[in-house]
mmCIF file of C-alpha atoms in Angstrom:
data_model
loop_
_atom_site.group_PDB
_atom_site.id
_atom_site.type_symbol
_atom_site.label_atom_id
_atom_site.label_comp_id
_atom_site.label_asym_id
_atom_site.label_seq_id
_atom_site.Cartn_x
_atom_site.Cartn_y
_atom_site.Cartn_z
ATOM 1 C CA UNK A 1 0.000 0.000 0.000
ATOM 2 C CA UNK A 2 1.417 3.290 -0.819
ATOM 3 C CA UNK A 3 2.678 5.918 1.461
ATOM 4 C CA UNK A 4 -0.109 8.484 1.955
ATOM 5 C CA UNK A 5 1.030 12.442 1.540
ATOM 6 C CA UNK A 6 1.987 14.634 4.500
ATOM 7 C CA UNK A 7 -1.089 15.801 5.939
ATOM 8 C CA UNK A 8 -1.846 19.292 8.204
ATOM 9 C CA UNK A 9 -4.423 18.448 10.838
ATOM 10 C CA UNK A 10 -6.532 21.218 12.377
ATOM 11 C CA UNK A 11 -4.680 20.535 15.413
ATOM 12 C CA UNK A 12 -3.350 24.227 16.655
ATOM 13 C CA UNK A 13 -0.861 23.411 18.999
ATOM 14 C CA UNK A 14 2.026 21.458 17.221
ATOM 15 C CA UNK A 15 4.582 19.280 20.042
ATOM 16 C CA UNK A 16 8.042 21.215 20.375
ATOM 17 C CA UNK A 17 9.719 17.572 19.138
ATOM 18 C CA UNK A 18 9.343 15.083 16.524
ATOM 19 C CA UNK A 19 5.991 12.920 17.973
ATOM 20 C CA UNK A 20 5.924 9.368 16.701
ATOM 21 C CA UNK A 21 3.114 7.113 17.071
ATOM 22 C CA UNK A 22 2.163 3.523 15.507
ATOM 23 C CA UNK A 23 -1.296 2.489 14.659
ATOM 24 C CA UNK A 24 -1.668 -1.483 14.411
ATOM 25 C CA UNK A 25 -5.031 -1.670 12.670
ATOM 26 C CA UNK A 26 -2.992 -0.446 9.396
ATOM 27 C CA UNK A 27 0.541 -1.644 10.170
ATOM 28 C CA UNK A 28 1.771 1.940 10.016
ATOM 29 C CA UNK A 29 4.341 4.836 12.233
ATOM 30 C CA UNK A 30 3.011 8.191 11.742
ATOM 31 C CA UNK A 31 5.378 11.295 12.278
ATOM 32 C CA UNK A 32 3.803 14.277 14.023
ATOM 33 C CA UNK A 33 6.023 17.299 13.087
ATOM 34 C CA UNK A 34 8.063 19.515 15.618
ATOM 35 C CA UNK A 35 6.324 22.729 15.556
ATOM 36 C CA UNK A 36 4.176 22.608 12.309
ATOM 37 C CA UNK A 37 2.282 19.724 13.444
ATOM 38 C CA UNK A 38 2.285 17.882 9.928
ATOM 39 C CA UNK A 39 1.364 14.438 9.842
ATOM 40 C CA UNK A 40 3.034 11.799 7.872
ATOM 41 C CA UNK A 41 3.132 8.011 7.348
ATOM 42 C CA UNK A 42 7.013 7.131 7.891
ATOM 43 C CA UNK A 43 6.379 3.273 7.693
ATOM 44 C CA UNK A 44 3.468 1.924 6.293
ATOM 45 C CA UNK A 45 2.316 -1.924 6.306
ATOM 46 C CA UNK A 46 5.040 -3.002 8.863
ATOM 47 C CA UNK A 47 4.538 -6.382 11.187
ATOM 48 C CA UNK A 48 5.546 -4.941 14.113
ATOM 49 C CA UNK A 49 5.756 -5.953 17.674
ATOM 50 C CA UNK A 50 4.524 -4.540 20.799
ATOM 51 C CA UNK A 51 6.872 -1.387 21.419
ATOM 52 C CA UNK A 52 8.319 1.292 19.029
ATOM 53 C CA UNK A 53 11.744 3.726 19.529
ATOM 54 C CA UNK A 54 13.311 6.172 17.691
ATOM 55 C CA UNK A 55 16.792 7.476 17.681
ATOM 56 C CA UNK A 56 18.425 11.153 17.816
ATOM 57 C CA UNK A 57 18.505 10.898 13.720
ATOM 58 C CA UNK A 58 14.823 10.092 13.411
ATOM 59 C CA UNK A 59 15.602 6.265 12.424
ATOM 60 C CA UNK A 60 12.654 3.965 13.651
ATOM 61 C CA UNK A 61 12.818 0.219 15.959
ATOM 62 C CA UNK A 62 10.618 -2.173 16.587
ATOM 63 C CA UNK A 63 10.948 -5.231 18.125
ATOM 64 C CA UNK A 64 10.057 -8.309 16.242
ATOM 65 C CA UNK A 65 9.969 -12.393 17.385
ATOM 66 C CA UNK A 66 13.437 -12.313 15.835
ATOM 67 C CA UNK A 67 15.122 -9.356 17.483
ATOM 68 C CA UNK A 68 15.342 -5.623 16.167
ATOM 69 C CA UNK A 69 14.493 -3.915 12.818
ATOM 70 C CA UNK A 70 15.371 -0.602 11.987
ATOM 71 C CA UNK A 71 13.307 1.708 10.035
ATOM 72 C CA UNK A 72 15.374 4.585 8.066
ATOM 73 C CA UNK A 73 14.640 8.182 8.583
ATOM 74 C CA UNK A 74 13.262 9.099 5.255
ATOM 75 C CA UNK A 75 12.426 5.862 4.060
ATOM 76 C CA UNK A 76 14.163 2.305 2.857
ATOM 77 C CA UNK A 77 14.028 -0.591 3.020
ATOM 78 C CA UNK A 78 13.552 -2.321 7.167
ATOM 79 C CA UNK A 79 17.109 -3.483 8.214
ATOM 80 C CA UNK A 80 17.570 -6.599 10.668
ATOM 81 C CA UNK A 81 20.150 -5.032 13.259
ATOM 82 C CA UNK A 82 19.726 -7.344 16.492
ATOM 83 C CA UNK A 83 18.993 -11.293 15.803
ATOM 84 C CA UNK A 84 18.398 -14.223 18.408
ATOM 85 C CA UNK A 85 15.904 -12.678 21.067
ATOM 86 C CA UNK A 86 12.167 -12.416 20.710
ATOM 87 C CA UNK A 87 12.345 -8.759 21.736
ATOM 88 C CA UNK A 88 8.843 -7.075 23.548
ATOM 89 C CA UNK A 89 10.264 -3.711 24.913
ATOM 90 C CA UNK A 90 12.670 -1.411 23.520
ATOM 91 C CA UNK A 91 13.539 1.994 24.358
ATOM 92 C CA UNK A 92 17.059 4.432 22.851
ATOM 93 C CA UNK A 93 19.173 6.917 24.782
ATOM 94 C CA UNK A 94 20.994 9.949 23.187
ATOM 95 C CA UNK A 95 24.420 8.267 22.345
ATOM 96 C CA UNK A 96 22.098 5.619 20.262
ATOM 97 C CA UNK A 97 22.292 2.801 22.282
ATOM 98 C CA UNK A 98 19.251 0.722 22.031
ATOM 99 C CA UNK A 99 17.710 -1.236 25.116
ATOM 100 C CA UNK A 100 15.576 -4.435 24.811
ATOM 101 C CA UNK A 101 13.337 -6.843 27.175
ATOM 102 C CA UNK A 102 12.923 -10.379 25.696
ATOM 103 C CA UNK A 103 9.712 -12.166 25.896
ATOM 104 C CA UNK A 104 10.787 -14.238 28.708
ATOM 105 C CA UNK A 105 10.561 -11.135 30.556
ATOM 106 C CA UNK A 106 13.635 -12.639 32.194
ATOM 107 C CA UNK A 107 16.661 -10.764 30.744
ATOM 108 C CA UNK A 108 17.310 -6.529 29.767
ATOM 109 C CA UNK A 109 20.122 -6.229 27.232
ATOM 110 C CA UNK A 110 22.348 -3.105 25.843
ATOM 111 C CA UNK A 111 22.457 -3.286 21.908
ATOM 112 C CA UNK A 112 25.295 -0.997 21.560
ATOM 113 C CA UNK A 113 25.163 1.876 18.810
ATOM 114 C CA UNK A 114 25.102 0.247 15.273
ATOM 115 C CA UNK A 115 23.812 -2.931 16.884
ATOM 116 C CA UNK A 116 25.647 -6.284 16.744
ATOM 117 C CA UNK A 117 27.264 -6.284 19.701
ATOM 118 C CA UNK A 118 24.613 -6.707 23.140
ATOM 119 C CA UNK A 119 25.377 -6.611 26.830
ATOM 120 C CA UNK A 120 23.303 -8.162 29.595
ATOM 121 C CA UNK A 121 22.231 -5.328 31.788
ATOM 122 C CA UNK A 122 19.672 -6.945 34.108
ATOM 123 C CA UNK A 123 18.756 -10.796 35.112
ATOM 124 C CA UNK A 124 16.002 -11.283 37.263
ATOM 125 C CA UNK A 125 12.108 -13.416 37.667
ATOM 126 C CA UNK A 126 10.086 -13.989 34.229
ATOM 127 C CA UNK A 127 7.892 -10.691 34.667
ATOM 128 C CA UNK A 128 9.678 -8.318 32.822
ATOM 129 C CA UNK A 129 7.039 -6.262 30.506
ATOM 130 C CA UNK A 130 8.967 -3.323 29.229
ATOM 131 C CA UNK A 131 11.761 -1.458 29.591
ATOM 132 C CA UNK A 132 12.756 2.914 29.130
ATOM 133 C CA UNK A 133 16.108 4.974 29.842
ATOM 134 C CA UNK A 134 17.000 8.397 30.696
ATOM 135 C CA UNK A 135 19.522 10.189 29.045
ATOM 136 C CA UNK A 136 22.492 9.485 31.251
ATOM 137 C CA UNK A 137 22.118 5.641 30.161
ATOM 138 C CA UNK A 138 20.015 4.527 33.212
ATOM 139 C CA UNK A 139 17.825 1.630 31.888
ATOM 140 C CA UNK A 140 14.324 1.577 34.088
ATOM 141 C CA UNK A 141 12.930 -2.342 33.758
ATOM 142 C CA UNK A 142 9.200 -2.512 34.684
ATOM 143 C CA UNK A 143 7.879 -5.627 36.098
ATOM 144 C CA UNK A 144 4.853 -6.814 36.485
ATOM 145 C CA UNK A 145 4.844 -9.166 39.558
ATOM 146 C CA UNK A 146 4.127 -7.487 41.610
ATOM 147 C CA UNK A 147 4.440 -3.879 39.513
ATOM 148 C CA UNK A 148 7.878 -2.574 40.323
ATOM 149 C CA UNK A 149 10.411 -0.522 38.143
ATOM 150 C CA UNK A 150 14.543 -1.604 38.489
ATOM 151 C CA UNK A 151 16.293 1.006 37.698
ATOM 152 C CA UNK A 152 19.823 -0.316 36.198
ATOM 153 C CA UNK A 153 22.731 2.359 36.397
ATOM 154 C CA UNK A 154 24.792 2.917 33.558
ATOM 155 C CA UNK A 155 27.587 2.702 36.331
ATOM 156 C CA UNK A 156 27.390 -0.820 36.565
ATOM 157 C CA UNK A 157 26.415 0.121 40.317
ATOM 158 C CA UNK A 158 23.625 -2.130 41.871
ATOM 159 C CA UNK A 159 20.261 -2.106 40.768
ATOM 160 C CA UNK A 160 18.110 -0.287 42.678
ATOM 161 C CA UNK A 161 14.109 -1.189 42.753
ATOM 162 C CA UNK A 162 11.231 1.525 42.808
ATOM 163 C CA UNK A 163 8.429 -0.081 44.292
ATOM 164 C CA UNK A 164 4.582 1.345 43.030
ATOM 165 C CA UNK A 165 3.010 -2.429 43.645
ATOM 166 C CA UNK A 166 0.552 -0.917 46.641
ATOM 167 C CA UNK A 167 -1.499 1.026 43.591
ATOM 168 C CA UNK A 168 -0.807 -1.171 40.789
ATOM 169 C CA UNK A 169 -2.784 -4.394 41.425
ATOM 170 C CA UNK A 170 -0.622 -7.031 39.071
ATOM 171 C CA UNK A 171 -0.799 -6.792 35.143
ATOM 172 C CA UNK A 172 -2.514 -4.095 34.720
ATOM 173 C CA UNK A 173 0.207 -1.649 33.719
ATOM 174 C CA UNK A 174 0.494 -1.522 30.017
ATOM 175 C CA UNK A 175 2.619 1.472 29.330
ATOM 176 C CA UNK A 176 5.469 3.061 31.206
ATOM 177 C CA UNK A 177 8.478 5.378 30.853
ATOM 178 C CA UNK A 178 11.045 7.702 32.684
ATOM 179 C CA UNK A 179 11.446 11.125 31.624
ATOM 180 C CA UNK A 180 15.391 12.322 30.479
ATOM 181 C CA UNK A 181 16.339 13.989 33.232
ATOM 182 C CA UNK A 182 15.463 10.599 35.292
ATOM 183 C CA UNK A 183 13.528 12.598 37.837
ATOM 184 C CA UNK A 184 10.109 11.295 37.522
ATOM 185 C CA UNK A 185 8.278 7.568 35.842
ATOM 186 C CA UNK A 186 4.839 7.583 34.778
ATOM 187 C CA UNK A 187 3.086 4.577 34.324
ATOM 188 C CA UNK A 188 -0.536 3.892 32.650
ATOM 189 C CA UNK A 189 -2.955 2.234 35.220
ATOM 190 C CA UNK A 190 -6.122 0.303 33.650
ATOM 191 C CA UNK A 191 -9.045 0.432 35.264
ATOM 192 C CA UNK A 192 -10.400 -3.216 35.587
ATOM 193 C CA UNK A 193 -13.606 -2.057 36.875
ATOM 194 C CA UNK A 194 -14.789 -0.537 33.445
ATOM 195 C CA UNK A 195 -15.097 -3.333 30.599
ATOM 196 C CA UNK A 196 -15.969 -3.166 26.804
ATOM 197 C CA UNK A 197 -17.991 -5.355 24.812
ATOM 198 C CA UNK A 198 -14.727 -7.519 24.008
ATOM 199 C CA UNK A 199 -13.599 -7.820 28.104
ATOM 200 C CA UNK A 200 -11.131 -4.870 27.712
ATOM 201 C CA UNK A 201 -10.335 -2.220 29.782
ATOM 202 C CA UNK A 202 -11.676 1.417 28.639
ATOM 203 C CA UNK A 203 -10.266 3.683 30.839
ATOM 204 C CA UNK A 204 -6.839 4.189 32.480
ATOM 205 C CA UNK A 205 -4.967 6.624 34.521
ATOM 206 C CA UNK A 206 -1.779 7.844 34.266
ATOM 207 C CA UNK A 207 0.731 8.255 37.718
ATOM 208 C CA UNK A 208 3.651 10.381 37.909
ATOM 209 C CA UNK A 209 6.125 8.695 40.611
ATOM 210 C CA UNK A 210 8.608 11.244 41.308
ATOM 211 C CA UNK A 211 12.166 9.589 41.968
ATOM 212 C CA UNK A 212 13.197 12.093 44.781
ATOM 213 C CA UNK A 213 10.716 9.963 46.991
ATOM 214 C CA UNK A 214 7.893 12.541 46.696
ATOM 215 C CA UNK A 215 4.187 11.240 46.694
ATOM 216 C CA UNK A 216 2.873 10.321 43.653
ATOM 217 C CA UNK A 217 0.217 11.894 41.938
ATOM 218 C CA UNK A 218 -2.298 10.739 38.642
ATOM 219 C CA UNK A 219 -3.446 12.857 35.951
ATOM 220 C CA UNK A 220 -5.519 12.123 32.370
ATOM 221 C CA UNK A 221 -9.315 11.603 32.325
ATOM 222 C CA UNK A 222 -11.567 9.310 30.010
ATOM 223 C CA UNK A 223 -8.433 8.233 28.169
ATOM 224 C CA UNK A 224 -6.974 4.501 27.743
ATOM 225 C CA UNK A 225 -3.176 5.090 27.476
ATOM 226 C CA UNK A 226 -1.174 2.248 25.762
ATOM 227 C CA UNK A 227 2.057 4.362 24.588
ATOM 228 C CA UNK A 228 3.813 6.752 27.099
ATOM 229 C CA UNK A 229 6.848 9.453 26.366
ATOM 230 C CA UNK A 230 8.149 12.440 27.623
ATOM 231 C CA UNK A 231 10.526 15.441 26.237
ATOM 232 C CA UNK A 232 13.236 17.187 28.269
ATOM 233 C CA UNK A 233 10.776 20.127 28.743
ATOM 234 C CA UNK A 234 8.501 18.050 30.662
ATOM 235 C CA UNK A 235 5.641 17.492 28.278
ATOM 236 C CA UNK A 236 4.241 13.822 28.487
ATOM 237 C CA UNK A 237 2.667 12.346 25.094
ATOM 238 C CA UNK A 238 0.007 9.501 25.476
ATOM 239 C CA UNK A 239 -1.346 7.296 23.159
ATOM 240 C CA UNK A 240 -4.524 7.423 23.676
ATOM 241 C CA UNK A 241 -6.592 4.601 21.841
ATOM 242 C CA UNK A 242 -9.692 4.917 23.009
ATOM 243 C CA UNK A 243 -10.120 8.579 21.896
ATOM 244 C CA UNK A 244 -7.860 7.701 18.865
ATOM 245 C CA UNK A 245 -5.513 10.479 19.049
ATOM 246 C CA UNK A 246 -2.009 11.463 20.349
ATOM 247 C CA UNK A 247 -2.316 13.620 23.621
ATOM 248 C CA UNK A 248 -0.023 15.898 25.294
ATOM 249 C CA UNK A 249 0.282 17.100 28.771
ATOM 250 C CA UNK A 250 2.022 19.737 29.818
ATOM 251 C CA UNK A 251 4.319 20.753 32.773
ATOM 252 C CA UNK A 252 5.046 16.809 33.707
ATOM 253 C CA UNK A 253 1.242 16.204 33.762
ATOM 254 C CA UNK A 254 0.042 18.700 35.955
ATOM 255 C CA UNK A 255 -0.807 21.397 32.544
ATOM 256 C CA UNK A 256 -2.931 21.557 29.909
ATOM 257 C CA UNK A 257 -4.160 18.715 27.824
ATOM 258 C CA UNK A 258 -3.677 19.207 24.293
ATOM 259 C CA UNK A 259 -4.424 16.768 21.163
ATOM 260 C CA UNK A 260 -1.305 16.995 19.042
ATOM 261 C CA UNK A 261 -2.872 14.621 16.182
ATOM 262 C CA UNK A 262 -5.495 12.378 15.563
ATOM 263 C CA UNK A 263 -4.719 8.781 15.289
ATOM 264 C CA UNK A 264 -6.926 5.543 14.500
ATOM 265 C CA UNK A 265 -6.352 2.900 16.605
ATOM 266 C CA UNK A 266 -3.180 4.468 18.139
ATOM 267 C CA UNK A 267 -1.240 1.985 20.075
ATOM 268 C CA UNK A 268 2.461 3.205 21.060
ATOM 269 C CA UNK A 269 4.226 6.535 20.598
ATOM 270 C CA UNK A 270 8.080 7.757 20.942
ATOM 271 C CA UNK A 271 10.311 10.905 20.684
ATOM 272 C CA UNK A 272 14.045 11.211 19.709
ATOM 273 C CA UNK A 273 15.908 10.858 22.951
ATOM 274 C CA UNK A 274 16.936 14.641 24.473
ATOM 275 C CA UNK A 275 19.740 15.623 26.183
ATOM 276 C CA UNK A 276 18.539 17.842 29.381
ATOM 277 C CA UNK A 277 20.109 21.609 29.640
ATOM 278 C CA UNK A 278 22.569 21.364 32.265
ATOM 279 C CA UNK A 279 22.435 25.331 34.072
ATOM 280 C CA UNK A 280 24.975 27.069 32.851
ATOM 281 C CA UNK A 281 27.015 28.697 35.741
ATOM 282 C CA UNK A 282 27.681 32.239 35.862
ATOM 283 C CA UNK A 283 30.973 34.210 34.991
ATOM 284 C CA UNK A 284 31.923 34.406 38.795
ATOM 285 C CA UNK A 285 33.780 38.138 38.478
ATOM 286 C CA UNK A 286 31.278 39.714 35.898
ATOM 287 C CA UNK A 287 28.006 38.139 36.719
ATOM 288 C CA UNK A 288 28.694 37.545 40.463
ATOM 289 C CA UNK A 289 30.791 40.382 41.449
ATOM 290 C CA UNK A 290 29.005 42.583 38.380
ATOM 291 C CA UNK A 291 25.520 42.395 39.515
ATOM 292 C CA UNK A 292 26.872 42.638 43.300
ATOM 293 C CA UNK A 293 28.239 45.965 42.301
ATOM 294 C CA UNK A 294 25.131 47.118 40.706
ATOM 295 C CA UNK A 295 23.154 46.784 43.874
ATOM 296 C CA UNK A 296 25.190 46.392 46.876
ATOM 297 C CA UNK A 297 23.541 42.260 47.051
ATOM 298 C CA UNK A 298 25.004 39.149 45.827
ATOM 299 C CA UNK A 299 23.962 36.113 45.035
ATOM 300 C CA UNK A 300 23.984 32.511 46.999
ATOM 301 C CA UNK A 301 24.871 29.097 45.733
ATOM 302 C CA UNK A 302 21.676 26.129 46.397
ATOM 303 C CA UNK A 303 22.695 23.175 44.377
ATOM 304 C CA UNK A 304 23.526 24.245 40.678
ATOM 305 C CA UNK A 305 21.197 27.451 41.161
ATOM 306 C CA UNK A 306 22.729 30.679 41.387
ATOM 307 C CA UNK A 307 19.920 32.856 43.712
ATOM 308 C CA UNK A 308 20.232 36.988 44.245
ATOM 309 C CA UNK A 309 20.067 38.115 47.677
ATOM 310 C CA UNK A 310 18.772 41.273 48.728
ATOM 311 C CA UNK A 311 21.630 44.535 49.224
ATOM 312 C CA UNK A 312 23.982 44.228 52.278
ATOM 313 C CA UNK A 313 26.376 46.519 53.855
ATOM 314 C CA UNK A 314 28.584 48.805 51.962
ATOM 315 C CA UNK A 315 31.410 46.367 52.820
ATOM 316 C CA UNK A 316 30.001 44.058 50.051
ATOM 317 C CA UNK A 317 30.568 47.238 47.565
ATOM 318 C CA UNK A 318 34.041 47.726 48.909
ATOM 319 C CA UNK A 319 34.655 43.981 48.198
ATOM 320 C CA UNK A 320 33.632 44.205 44.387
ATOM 321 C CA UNK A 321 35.153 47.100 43.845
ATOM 322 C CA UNK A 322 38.136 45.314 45.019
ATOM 323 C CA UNK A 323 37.563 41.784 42.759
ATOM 324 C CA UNK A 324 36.550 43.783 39.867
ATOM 325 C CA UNK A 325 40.014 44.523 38.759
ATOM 326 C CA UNK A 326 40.242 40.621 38.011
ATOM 327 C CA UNK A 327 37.420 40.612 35.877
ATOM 328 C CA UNK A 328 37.917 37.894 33.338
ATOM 329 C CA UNK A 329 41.177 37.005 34.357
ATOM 330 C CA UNK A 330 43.030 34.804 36.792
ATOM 331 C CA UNK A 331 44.215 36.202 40.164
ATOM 332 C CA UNK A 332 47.982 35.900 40.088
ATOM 333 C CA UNK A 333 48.962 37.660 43.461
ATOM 334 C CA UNK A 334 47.120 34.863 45.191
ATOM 335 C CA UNK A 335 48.691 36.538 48.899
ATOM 336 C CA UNK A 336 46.843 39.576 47.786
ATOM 337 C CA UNK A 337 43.354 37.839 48.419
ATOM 338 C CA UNK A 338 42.097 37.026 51.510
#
């Protein structure tokens, strides 16, 4: 079946990233485009598995009974890059690593970038479902008996386990992911009390689990969510299948709810992997000692967060005045400075 053309929708809030989203009824990965919101087929008539990921390049993966194919950017022809696991989760970090759960749910591995080579990241009881990663190479395993999430450290330190099983009754979690900065997992929650005509769940609800040991909190009404992502500038995308259309929420759930595309039957939906802005510290004699001199304050150091205080004595004045002769340059008299 041919390709259809790009598409606009009427939708009139385009995603700030590439929004990728697979539709099973048709076999086909539809591209939502950063900022113009156009909507186009990438892959069309594709036997896919269970999962979809996409790289920093836009190439497409998909896990298949016989390990990993990889969709182009731009088209071509599918490419076999992983062989000999019956992959059923699949996730990619920024460096274009890929990471896979096999169907054993038994065993996470690395796929290296380029594929080929694999390394097993994670061992453990036969209820692994799926699998994400931040963008420091932390792979987050989610299992299923009870619902936990094992967060693997690209360190090679000890596993660590994050433990939502006293609101997740078993099986009944069938989306997850962590978002890049590796701050907070949300996980789709079905509602078992709510049947269709075919025994399946309509409705779910989505739970952000912060990672800093916060409570947890749920978001996303009348929705079933079977695909979960989320961007460095903490908008979450669901797949929303019952509404057929691609959602996103803003401000790491807690914003606005905003239809980015419609979608038939949408099942699964990825982003490129992002790189988080690290704060960018200050020139410590111009912007420290400069805006100190401006107003007689300063500023304090909290973490990696440079914070003005109010003004202080005149002493502080007498003090910049005194650094600001080393403005952009090394102090060389280091007995000079006290």
């Amino acid at each position: 079946m041919p390709i259809p053309s790009p598409v606009k929708t009427t939708i009139t809030e385009p995603p700030p990233v590439d929004v990728y989203a697979s539709e099973r009824e048709n076999g086909a990965i539809w591209r939502v485009e950063a900022t113009s919101g156009l909507l186009t087929v990438t892959a069309n008539d594709i036997d896919y598995g269970d999962d979809l990921a996409v790289d920093a390049a836009g190439n497409l993966f998909v896990p298949r009974p016989d390990g990993v194919v990889e969709l182009p950017a731009g088209g071509g022809a599918p490419t076999q890059i992983y062989t000999g696991v019956f992959v059923v989760g699949i996730a990619a970090d920024p460096a274009g690593n890929l990471y896979v759960v096999n169907f054993d749910g038994d065993q996470a591995l690395k796929i290296h970038r380029g594929g080929g080579s694999a390394t097993v990241i994670w061992n453990g009881p036969s209820d692994a479902w799926g699998i994400a990663c931040d963008a420091f190479e932390n792979a987050y395993i989610l299992r299923i008996h009870p619902v936990v999430v094992v967060k693997v450290p690209a360190s090679g330190a000890s596993p660590t386990t994050i433990d939502p099983s006293g609101i997740f009754p078993n099986e009944v979690t069938p989306a997850f992911t962590v978002d890049p900065q590796g701050q907070n997992l949300y996980l789709s929650r079905l509602d078992m009390t709510s049947l269709d005509s075919q025994g399946l769940p309509q409705y779910s609800t989505i739970l952000k689990v912060p990672l800093n040991g916060d409570p947890h909190t749920s978001f996303g009404t009348d929705l079933r969510a079977i695909g979960l992502a989320a961007d460095t500038k903490g908008n979450v995308y669901i797949a929303d299948s019952l509404n057929d259309r691609i959602l996103m929420v803003t401000n790491s759930g807690s914003g606005r709810q905003v239809t980015i595309a419609p979608l038939t039957g949408a099942e699964r939906v990825a982003i490129p992997p992002g790189v988080p802005e690290r704060p960018r510290l200050p020139n410590l004699t111009g912007k420290l000692f400069g805006d100190a001199a401006a107003d007689g304050g300063g500023w304090i150091v909290i973490g990696n967060q440079f914070v003005p205080v109010p003004p202080r004595s005149p002493v502080m004045a007498l003090l910049v005045q005194a650094a600001l002769r080393y403005r952009g340059r090394a102090v060389e008299d280091r007995k000079s400075v006290v």
